Amino acid sequence: MTETHGAIDAVWRIESARIIAGVARIVRDVGLAEELAQDALVAALEQWPESGVPNNPGAWLMAIAKRRAIDLIRRKETYQRKLAEMGHELEIDGDSVEDDVEAILEDTIEDDLLRLVFTACHPVLTTDARVSLTLRLLGGLKTDEIARAFLAPEATIAQRIVRAKRNLAKAEVEFEVPTGQDLIDRLSSVLEVIYLIYNEGYSATAGDDLMRPSLCNEALRLGRLLAELMPAEPEVHGLVALMEIQASRANARIGPNGEPVLLLDQDRRRWDRLLIRRGLESIDRAWNLEGTPGPYLLQAAIAACHARAAAADDTDWARIAGLYAVLAQVTPSPVVELNRAVAISMAFGPERGLTAVDALADEPSLKDYHLLPSVRGDLLFKLGRLDEARAEFEKAAALTRNERERTFLLDRAAAC
């Protein structure tokens, strides 16, 4: 029984997004589609321990979920309208309905997945709601898993997901892939959600652990899926490249006691060369597509400068500073300017870098951003202004909510 339940759990994690997407194509309601998919999961939990796991478990779950969707539509007065929306004249009588719907949906599963991506990440939802709903519908994560990942109460996440589905229905969000300018606007929301998931895994905002690898892996999976679904979008490949290259450093950025290891101090022999190669290939694909480089591709190009350097001293910091200057024009941001200041300090000396950092001192959005005093402390340390550096490191330690980072920053303060 335990082995069968483990198999069901694994199948659900892999297939749930496709099942929900396929059913949502029929019922035109993401929340209802998830309920019907869950019904299929319950049927598997009831039947598979006795009958055994089918040869094609994903197809079994899909068939059950679609059949229940069709039964539901049959019971509603809107059945004819639903058929018209699908653009097909189907027979209401007889068992042929299921066969006809299967034929319609069989070749459109990739389109359905893309529709699900754009629906779950719709801007009508808050950012937190988009992230939670995406992990639930596309990642197949359970509510308690999402809650653990973001250190939030399970009840909070559950309410957030319920409200998200209700708000999608209330706003009558179409289960479709947008076109034209709307596609560009909505795609940025999708990419933002995936990168937010990745960043929370790569550098946890709170808790005892510096990283949450499961979230990094989930974001990478979603990014790769999106790249398969939208191969002509350079920013999609740019985001995948950025995540691949950053993920390549995972083994080297944490010390033996869980402490963070700065990029320049990392043992580059521990970087994952396969992930780097995949990232560089994604960058090449993006550059070969038409269009002006966007923020994810530019950040990936910056990450590639580090990946290509065999040693820290080989890093082309002047190129990185130039790329950050372009990035600041594409997406003006104080955080981008802070990163550019670091690159300037590495390329042209800590004094010039400190000047660039001090220009951000009164930026309201950086008031509680612990990396601003952290960077400033590092530059002051390099200039030999140790008392000032210590004060900045202590300030940064007081601002961070991550215990590993706090310990690291207090150690740096003590070293002054």
Tab-separated table of C-alpha atoms in Angstrom:
chain	number	residue	atom	x	y	z
A	1	MET	CA	0.000	0.000	0.000
A	2	THR	CA	2.783	2.446	0.947
A	3	GLU	CA	4.632	1.697	-2.275
A	4	THR	CA	1.462	2.279	-4.330
A	5	HIS	CA	0.760	5.569	-2.544
A	6	GLY	CA	4.350	6.641	-3.244
A	7	ALA	CA	3.824	5.863	-6.934
A	8	ILE	CA	0.558	7.831	-6.955
A	9	ASP	CA	2.277	10.800	-5.317
A	10	ALA	CA	5.071	10.736	-7.909
A	11	VAL	CA	2.633	10.437	-10.828
A	12	TRP	CA	0.556	13.309	-9.472
A	13	ARG	CA	3.611	15.568	-9.133
A	14	ILE	CA	4.559	14.893	-12.745
A	15	GLU	CA	1.139	14.800	-14.403
A	16	SER	CA	-1.110	17.085	-12.334
A	17	ALA	CA	-0.468	20.235	-14.383
A	18	ARG	CA	-1.361	18.479	-17.646
A	19	ILE	CA	-4.483	16.940	-16.117
A	20	ILE	CA	-5.691	20.263	-14.690
A	21	ALA	CA	-4.913	22.001	-17.990
A	22	GLY	CA	-6.783	19.385	-20.010
A	23	VAL	CA	-9.833	19.562	-17.779
A	24	ALA	CA	-9.764	23.362	-17.629
A	25	ARG	CA	-10.058	23.342	-21.428
A	26	ILE	CA	-13.440	21.606	-20.986
A	27	VAL	CA	-14.872	23.424	-17.952
A	28	ARG	CA	-13.208	26.835	-18.471
A	29	ASP	CA	-12.649	27.217	-14.724
A	30	VAL	CA	-9.247	26.573	-13.161
A	31	GLY	CA	-10.619	26.039	-9.660
A	32	LEU	CA	-13.210	23.541	-10.855
A	33	ALA	CA	-10.609	21.826	-13.033
A	34	GLU	CA	-8.368	21.288	-10.018
A	35	GLU	CA	-11.277	19.814	-8.047
A	36	LEU	CA	-12.052	17.345	-10.849
A	37	ALA	CA	-8.378	16.424	-11.142
A	38	GLN	CA	-8.325	15.835	-7.384
A	39	ASP	CA	-11.381	13.581	-7.789
A	40	ALA	CA	-9.349	11.492	-10.224
A	41	LEU	CA	-6.535	11.351	-7.681
A	42	VAL	CA	-8.968	10.105	-5.015
A	43	ALA	CA	-10.182	7.419	-7.452
A	44	ALA	CA	-6.573	6.308	-7.935
A	45	LEU	CA	-6.019	6.155	-4.182
A	46	GLU	CA	-9.119	3.972	-3.858
A	47	GLN	CA	-8.513	1.629	-6.806
A	48	TRP	CA	-4.788	1.304	-7.454
A	49	PRO	CA	-3.843	-0.402	-4.179
A	50	GLU	CA	-6.091	-3.320	-5.246
A	51	SER	CA	-5.863	-3.218	-9.052
A	52	GLY	CA	-2.229	-2.114	-9.273
A	53	VAL	CA	-0.728	0.958	-10.957
A	54	PRO	CA	-1.818	1.140	-14.648
A	55	ASN	CA	0.765	0.937	-17.422
A	56	ASN	CA	0.068	4.590	-18.279
A	57	PRO	CA	-1.011	6.151	-14.971
A	58	GLY	CA	-1.050	9.721	-16.317
A	59	ALA	CA	-3.479	8.767	-19.092
A	60	TRP	CA	-5.656	6.907	-16.564
A	61	LEU	CA	-5.924	9.984	-14.347
A	62	MET	CA	-6.581	12.237	-17.353
A	63	ALA	CA	-9.359	9.958	-18.630
A	64	ILE	CA	-11.100	9.836	-15.245
A	65	ALA	CA	-10.860	13.608	-14.752
A	66	LYS	CA	-12.144	14.382	-18.264
A	67	ARG	CA	-14.994	11.898	-17.926
A	68	ARG	CA	-16.117	13.596	-14.711
A	69	ALA	CA	-15.843	16.981	-16.391
A	70	ILE	CA	-18.060	15.796	-19.224
A	71	ASP	CA	-20.561	14.322	-16.760
A	72	LEU	CA	-20.642	17.661	-14.970
A	73	ILE	CA	-21.257	19.574	-18.183
A	74	ARG	CA	-24.005	17.147	-19.179
A	75	ARG	CA	-25.810	18.013	-15.967
A	76	LYS	CA	-25.687	21.713	-16.690
A	77	GLU	CA	-27.938	23.713	-18.945
A	78	THR	CA	-24.892	25.340	-20.524
A	79	TYR	CA	-23.712	22.153	-22.237
A	80	GLN	CA	-24.465	23.375	-25.763
A	81	ARG	CA	-22.670	26.678	-25.097
A	82	LYS	CA	-19.608	24.838	-23.801
A	83	LEU	CA	-19.516	22.755	-26.971
A	84	ALA	CA	-19.791	25.889	-29.097
A	85	GLU	CA	-16.873	27.457	-27.222
A	86	MET	CA	-14.754	24.443	-28.119
A	87	GLY	CA	-15.670	25.081	-31.751
A	88	HIS	CA	-17.059	21.638	-32.476
A	89	GLU	CA	-20.478	20.147	-33.086
A	90	LEU	CA	-20.629	17.061	-30.909
A	91	GLU	CA	-23.359	14.513	-30.408
A	92	ILE	CA	-25.044	14.848	-27.034
A	93	ASP	CA	-26.518	11.375	-27.124
A	94	GLY	CA	-24.550	8.185	-26.711
A	95	ASP	CA	-21.074	7.414	-25.441
A	96	SER	CA	-19.443	9.104	-28.433
A	97	VAL	CA	-19.207	12.392	-26.510
A	98	GLU	CA	-16.233	11.198	-24.490
A	99	ASP	CA	-14.517	9.895	-27.602
A	100	ASP	CA	-15.096	13.144	-29.472
A	101	VAL	CA	-13.782	15.280	-26.624
A	102	GLU	CA	-10.750	13.019	-26.299
A	103	ALA	CA	-10.044	13.487	-30.006
A	104	ILE	CA	-10.322	17.265	-29.691
A	105	LEU	CA	-8.045	17.476	-26.663
A	106	GLU	CA	-5.506	14.805	-27.530
A	107	ASP	CA	-3.349	17.030	-29.718
A	108	THR	CA	-3.706	20.246	-27.725
A	109	ILE	CA	-2.154	19.352	-24.378
A	110	GLU	CA	0.831	21.684	-24.882
A	111	ASP	CA	-1.549	24.556	-25.696
A	112	ASP	CA	-3.576	23.701	-22.602
A	113	LEU	CA	-0.468	23.840	-20.415
A	114	LEU	CA	0.425	27.235	-21.833
A	115	ARG	CA	-3.088	28.464	-21.113
A	116	LEU	CA	-2.752	27.210	-17.538
A	117	VAL	CA	0.561	29.067	-17.123
A	118	PHE	CA	-0.943	32.372	-18.233
A	119	THR	CA	-4.068	31.856	-16.135
A	120	ALA	CA	-2.233	31.016	-12.902
A	121	CYS	CA	0.074	34.018	-13.367
A	122	HIS	CA	-2.653	36.482	-14.345
A	123	PRO	CA	-1.955	40.064	-13.137
A	124	VAL	CA	-5.474	40.289	-11.686
A	125	LEU	CA	-4.022	38.311	-8.757
A	126	THR	CA	-1.570	39.630	-6.183
A	127	THR	CA	2.041	38.534	-6.541
A	128	ASP	CA	1.805	36.198	-3.526
A	129	ALA	CA	-1.369	34.648	-4.949
A	130	ARG	CA	0.238	34.096	-8.362
A	131	VAL	CA	3.247	32.398	-6.792
A	132	SER	CA	1.154	30.118	-4.562
A	133	LEU	CA	-1.316	29.203	-7.306
A	134	THR	CA	1.481	28.481	-9.791
A	135	LEU	CA	3.212	26.137	-7.359
A	136	ARG	CA	-0.109	24.421	-6.647
A	137	LEU	CA	-1.400	24.029	-10.219
A	138	LEU	CA	1.803	23.753	-12.246
A	139	GLY	CA	4.168	22.383	-9.634
A	140	GLY	CA	1.773	19.884	-8.091
A	141	LEU	CA	2.893	20.973	-4.604
A	142	LYS	CA	0.543	20.397	-1.713
A	143	THR	CA	-0.551	23.316	0.445
A	144	ASP	CA	1.653	22.254	3.364
A	145	GLU	CA	4.683	22.000	1.052
A	146	ILE	CA	4.158	25.546	-0.222
A	147	ALA	CA	3.674	26.755	3.360
A	148	ARG	CA	6.945	25.119	4.453
A	149	ALA	CA	8.808	26.592	1.495
A	150	PHE	CA	7.744	30.141	2.344
A	151	LEU	CA	7.685	29.711	6.129
A	152	ALA	CA	4.012	30.701	6.194
A	153	PRO	CA	1.137	29.121	8.123
A	154	GLU	CA	-0.611	26.417	6.112
A	155	ALA	CA	-3.981	28.103	6.681
A	156	THR	CA	-2.644	31.332	5.159
A	157	ILE	CA	-1.487	29.560	2.005
A	158	ALA	CA	-4.751	27.611	1.743
A	159	GLN	CA	-6.795	30.821	1.984
A	160	ARG	CA	-4.525	32.524	-0.531
A	161	ILE	CA	-5.041	29.739	-3.079
A	162	VAL	CA	-8.813	29.626	-2.536
A	163	ARG	CA	-9.061	33.414	-2.946
A	164	ALA	CA	-6.894	33.289	-6.070
A	165	LYS	CA	-9.171	30.758	-7.769
A	166	ARG	CA	-12.252	32.686	-6.667
A	167	ASN	CA	-10.815	35.966	-7.995
A	168	LEU	CA	-9.991	34.389	-11.350
A	169	ALA	CA	-13.591	33.204	-11.648
A	170	LYS	CA	-14.976	36.544	-10.466
A	171	ALA	CA	-12.863	38.460	-12.992
A	172	GLU	CA	-13.964	35.978	-15.689
A	173	VAL	CA	-10.359	35.446	-16.746
A	174	GLU	CA	-10.365	33.540	-20.019
A	175	PHE	CA	-8.537	30.225	-20.151
A	176	GLU	CA	-6.415	31.289	-23.124
A	177	VAL	CA	-3.024	32.486	-24.298
A	178	PRO	CA	-3.162	36.247	-24.905
A	179	THR	CA	-2.017	37.806	-28.177
A	180	GLY	CA	-0.252	40.967	-29.324
A	181	GLN	CA	0.784	43.502	-26.700
A	182	ASP	CA	-1.296	41.667	-24.105
A	183	LEU	CA	0.945	38.621	-24.593
A	184	ILE	CA	4.066	40.711	-23.942
A	185	ASP	CA	2.526	42.255	-20.823
A	186	ARG	CA	1.275	38.936	-19.466
A	187	LEU	CA	4.508	37.106	-20.280
A	188	SER	CA	6.413	39.485	-18.012
A	189	SER	CA	4.066	38.451	-15.180
A	190	VAL	CA	4.713	34.754	-15.884
A	191	LEU	CA	8.486	35.244	-15.922
A	192	GLU	CA	8.329	37.323	-12.756
A	193	VAL	CA	6.468	34.569	-10.904
A	194	ILE	CA	8.933	31.874	-11.968
A	195	TYR	CA	11.925	34.025	-11.018
A	196	LEU	CA	10.375	34.930	-7.648
A	197	ILE	CA	10.013	31.219	-6.908
A	198	TYR	CA	13.621	30.655	-7.951
A	199	ASN	CA	14.999	33.549	-5.893
A	200	GLU	CA	13.199	32.429	-2.757
A	201	GLY	CA	14.893	29.065	-3.190
A	202	TYR	CA	18.300	30.511	-4.092
A	203	SER	CA	18.454	33.046	-1.275
A	204	ALA	CA	15.790	32.431	1.360
A	205	THR	CA	14.432	35.654	2.843
A	206	ALA	CA	13.942	34.112	6.279
A	207	GLY	CA	14.628	31.005	8.323
A	208	ASP	CA	17.708	29.008	9.250
A	209	ASP	CA	18.736	27.827	5.777
A	210	LEU	CA	20.441	29.958	3.147
A	211	MET	CA	18.860	28.000	0.288
A	212	ARG	CA	15.721	25.955	-0.383
A	213	PRO	CA	16.818	23.739	-3.312
A	214	SER	CA	13.329	22.323	-3.901
A	215	LEU	CA	12.059	25.763	-4.918
A	216	CYS	CA	15.057	26.311	-7.222
A	217	ASN	CA	14.377	22.969	-8.890
A	218	GLU	CA	10.674	23.748	-9.256
A	219	ALA	CA	11.376	27.131	-10.866
A	220	LEU	CA	13.876	25.549	-13.244
A	221	ARG	CA	11.333	22.915	-14.219
A	222	LEU	CA	8.698	25.581	-14.882
A	223	GLY	CA	11.186	27.685	-16.854
A	224	ARG	CA	12.224	24.763	-19.033
A	225	LEU	CA	8.579	23.878	-19.603
A	226	LEU	CA	7.845	27.451	-20.682
A	227	ALA	CA	10.852	27.418	-23.028
A	228	GLU	CA	9.442	24.303	-24.712
A	229	LEU	CA	6.020	25.921	-25.010
A	230	MET	CA	7.326	29.307	-26.234
A	231	PRO	CA	10.571	28.606	-28.135
A	232	ALA	CA	10.480	31.908	-30.068
A	233	GLU	CA	10.554	34.161	-26.972
A	234	PRO	CA	14.141	35.312	-26.179
A	235	GLU	CA	13.305	36.436	-22.641
A	236	VAL	CA	12.053	32.947	-21.770
A	237	HIS	CA	15.404	31.475	-22.816
A	238	GLY	CA	17.148	34.331	-21.005
A	239	LEU	CA	15.388	33.480	-17.735
A	240	VAL	CA	16.187	29.780	-18.100
A	241	ALA	CA	19.834	30.623	-18.799
A	242	LEU	CA	20.004	32.903	-15.761
A	243	MET	CA	18.559	30.239	-13.462
A	244	GLU	CA	20.743	27.453	-14.920
A	245	ILE	CA	23.959	29.432	-14.419
A	246	GLN	CA	23.035	30.617	-10.936
A	247	ALA	CA	22.017	27.079	-9.974
A	248	SER	CA	25.415	25.811	-11.147
A	249	ARG	CA	26.999	27.523	-8.114
A	250	ALA	CA	24.730	25.938	-5.511
A	251	ASN	CA	27.275	23.410	-4.196
A	252	ALA	CA	29.965	26.059	-3.814
A	253	ARG	CA	27.993	28.905	-2.228
A	254	ILE	CA	27.402	27.197	1.125
A	255	GLY	CA	30.226	26.339	3.512
A	256	PRO	CA	30.567	23.172	5.608
A	257	ASN	CA	28.558	24.700	8.472
A	258	GLY	CA	25.830	26.151	6.246
A	259	GLU	CA	27.401	29.608	6.093
A	260	PRO	CA	27.260	31.606	2.811
A	261	VAL	CA	30.392	31.696	0.640
A	262	LEU	CA	30.776	34.853	-1.447
A	263	LEU	CA	31.023	34.487	-5.213
A	264	LEU	CA	34.688	35.508	-5.418
A	265	ASP	CA	35.623	33.068	-2.620
A	266	GLN	CA	33.847	30.042	-4.112
A	267	ASP	CA	35.729	26.958	-5.290
A	268	ARG	CA	34.840	27.059	-8.987
A	269	ARG	CA	35.775	23.411	-9.388
A	270	ARG	CA	32.527	22.688	-7.523
A	271	TRP	CA	30.411	24.570	-10.043
A	272	ASP	CA	28.169	22.311	-12.115
A	273	ARG	CA	29.610	22.428	-15.645
A	274	LEU	CA	26.538	20.739	-17.153
A	275	LEU	CA	24.233	23.482	-15.853
A	276	ILE	CA	26.674	26.131	-17.079
A	277	ARG	CA	26.752	24.575	-20.545
A	278	ARG	CA	22.975	24.408	-20.659
A	279	GLY	CA	22.770	28.026	-19.539
A	280	LEU	CA	25.212	29.218	-22.195
A	281	GLU	CA	23.277	27.276	-24.844
A	282	SER	CA	20.066	29.004	-23.752
A	283	ILE	CA	21.813	32.385	-24.047
A	284	ASP	CA	22.918	31.525	-27.581
A	285	ARG	CA	19.341	30.554	-28.481
A	286	ALA	CA	18.064	33.861	-27.092
A	287	TRP	CA	20.643	35.985	-28.953
A	288	ASN	CA	19.741	34.227	-32.212
A	289	LEU	CA	16.114	35.339	-31.909
A	290	GLU	CA	14.926	38.743	-33.035
A	291	GLY	CA	14.224	41.491	-30.544
A	292	THR	CA	15.911	43.874	-28.124
A	293	PRO	CA	17.605	42.103	-25.188
A	294	GLY	CA	15.357	42.167	-22.122
A	295	PRO	CA	16.231	42.168	-18.422
A	296	TYR	CA	16.502	38.380	-18.009
A	297	LEU	CA	18.776	37.939	-21.009
A	298	LEU	CA	20.992	40.815	-19.821
A	299	GLN	CA	21.215	39.298	-16.328
A	300	ALA	CA	22.030	35.935	-17.897
A	301	ALA	CA	24.826	37.591	-19.897
A	302	ILE	CA	26.209	38.987	-16.631
A	303	ALA	CA	26.036	35.546	-14.998
A	304	ALA	CA	27.798	34.106	-18.057
A	305	CYS	CA	30.767	36.451	-17.470
A	306	HIS	CA	31.290	34.780	-14.100
A	307	ALA	CA	30.682	31.291	-15.494
A	308	ARG	CA	33.287	31.735	-18.237
A	309	ALA	CA	35.990	32.939	-15.826
A	310	ALA	CA	38.163	30.018	-14.700
A	311	ALA	CA	39.260	32.036	-11.672
A	312	ALA	CA	37.846	35.072	-9.888
A	313	ASP	CA	40.716	37.254	-11.144
A	314	ASP	CA	39.781	36.400	-14.743
A	315	THR	CA	36.316	37.995	-14.449
A	316	ASP	CA	35.617	40.709	-17.023
A	317	TRP	CA	34.273	43.270	-14.560
A	318	ALA	CA	34.339	46.125	-17.075
A	319	ARG	CA	31.947	44.167	-19.319
A	320	ILE	CA	29.749	43.350	-16.324
A	321	ALA	CA	29.585	47.043	-15.363
A	322	GLY	CA	28.630	47.867	-18.957
A	323	LEU	CA	25.897	45.222	-19.000
A	324	TYR	CA	24.503	46.587	-15.732
A	325	ALA	CA	24.443	50.068	-17.283
A	326	VAL	CA	22.334	48.712	-20.167
A	327	LEU	CA	20.132	46.790	-17.721
A	328	ALA	CA	19.562	50.008	-15.739
A	329	GLN	CA	18.253	51.642	-18.910
A	330	VAL	CA	15.960	48.716	-19.758
A	331	THR	CA	14.585	48.311	-16.229
A	332	PRO	CA	15.600	51.220	-13.976
A	333	SER	CA	15.996	49.890	-10.455
A	334	PRO	CA	17.979	50.869	-7.333
A	335	VAL	CA	18.958	47.207	-6.889
A	336	VAL	CA	20.410	47.137	-10.409
A	337	GLU	CA	22.324	50.334	-9.602
A	338	LEU	CA	23.654	48.726	-6.421
A	339	ASN	CA	24.897	45.726	-8.403
A	340	ARG	CA	26.440	48.078	-10.949
A	341	ALA	CA	28.263	49.850	-8.106
A	342	VAL	CA	29.787	46.521	-7.065
A	343	ALA	CA	30.941	45.883	-10.646
A	344	ILE	CA	32.392	49.408	-10.855
A	345	SER	CA	34.335	48.814	-7.632
A	346	MET	CA	35.758	45.559	-8.998
A	347	ALA	CA	36.664	47.094	-12.365
A	348	PHE	CA	37.869	50.538	-11.294
A	349	GLY	CA	38.531	50.398	-7.556
A	350	PRO	CA	36.582	50.549	-4.253
A	351	GLU	CA	36.564	54.366	-4.105
A	352	ARG	CA	34.600	54.697	-7.326
A	353	GLY	CA	32.328	51.924	-6.190
A	354	LEU	CA	31.697	53.661	-2.848
A	355	THR	CA	30.781	56.872	-4.658
A	356	ALA	CA	28.197	54.949	-6.677
A	357	VAL	CA	26.818	53.272	-3.540
A	358	ASP	CA	26.584	56.547	-1.613
A	359	ALA	CA	24.465	57.965	-4.429
A	360	LEU	CA	21.826	55.408	-3.391
A	361	ALA	CA	21.868	56.295	0.309
A	362	ASP	CA	18.580	58.216	0.227
A	363	GLU	CA	16.722	55.745	-1.996
A	364	PRO	CA	13.482	54.919	-0.089
A	365	SER	CA	13.116	51.405	-1.554
A	366	LEU	CA	16.563	50.451	-0.188
A	367	LYS	CA	15.934	51.769	3.327
A	368	ASP	CA	15.437	48.257	4.750
A	369	TYR	CA	17.478	46.377	2.132
A	370	HIS	CA	20.279	44.668	4.024
A	371	LEU	CA	22.562	44.355	0.997
A	372	LEU	CA	23.035	48.146	0.759
A	373	PRO	CA	24.919	48.454	4.085
A	374	SER	CA	26.523	45.080	3.404
A	375	VAL	CA	28.037	46.285	0.120
A	376	ARG	CA	28.999	49.606	1.656
A	377	GLY	CA	30.679	47.800	4.566
A	378	ASP	CA	32.680	45.651	2.152
A	379	LEU	CA	33.929	48.687	0.237
A	380	LEU	CA	34.835	50.541	3.435
A	381	PHE	CA	36.695	47.426	4.634
A	382	LYS	CA	38.733	47.376	1.417
A	383	LEU	CA	39.565	51.070	1.912
A	384	GLY	CA	40.789	50.377	5.457
A	385	ARG	CA	37.982	52.387	7.126
A	386	LEU	CA	37.311	49.600	9.615
A	387	ASP	CA	35.173	51.380	12.222
A	388	GLU	CA	32.761	52.569	9.539
A	389	ALA	CA	32.786	49.127	7.926
A	390	ARG	CA	31.908	47.447	11.231
A	391	ALA	CA	28.935	49.763	11.725
A	392	GLU	CA	27.631	48.970	8.223
A	393	PHE	CA	27.950	45.203	8.711
A	394	GLU	CA	26.103	45.419	12.027
A	395	LYS	CA	23.370	47.479	10.386
A	396	ALA	CA	23.053	44.876	7.610
A	397	ALA	CA	22.868	42.047	10.169
A	398	ALA	CA	20.009	43.815	11.945
A	399	LEU	CA	18.044	44.105	8.695
A	400	THR	CA	18.265	40.533	7.378
A	401	ARG	CA	15.722	37.887	8.452
A	402	ASN	CA	17.928	34.973	7.399
A	403	GLU	CA	19.891	33.500	10.298
A	404	ARG	CA	22.801	32.293	8.146
A	405	GLU	CA	23.263	35.721	6.629
A	406	ARG	CA	22.987	37.421	10.011
A	407	THR	CA	25.742	35.235	11.456
A	408	PHE	CA	27.911	35.832	8.392
A	409	LEU	CA	27.506	39.627	8.615
A	410	LEU	CA	28.217	39.714	12.358
A	411	ASP	CA	31.374	37.690	11.721
A	412	ARG	CA	32.452	40.263	9.137
A	413	ALA	CA	31.750	43.036	11.653
A	414	ALA	CA	33.901	41.235	14.222
A	415	ALA	CA	36.720	40.924	11.669
A	416	CYS	CA	36.868	44.721	11.484
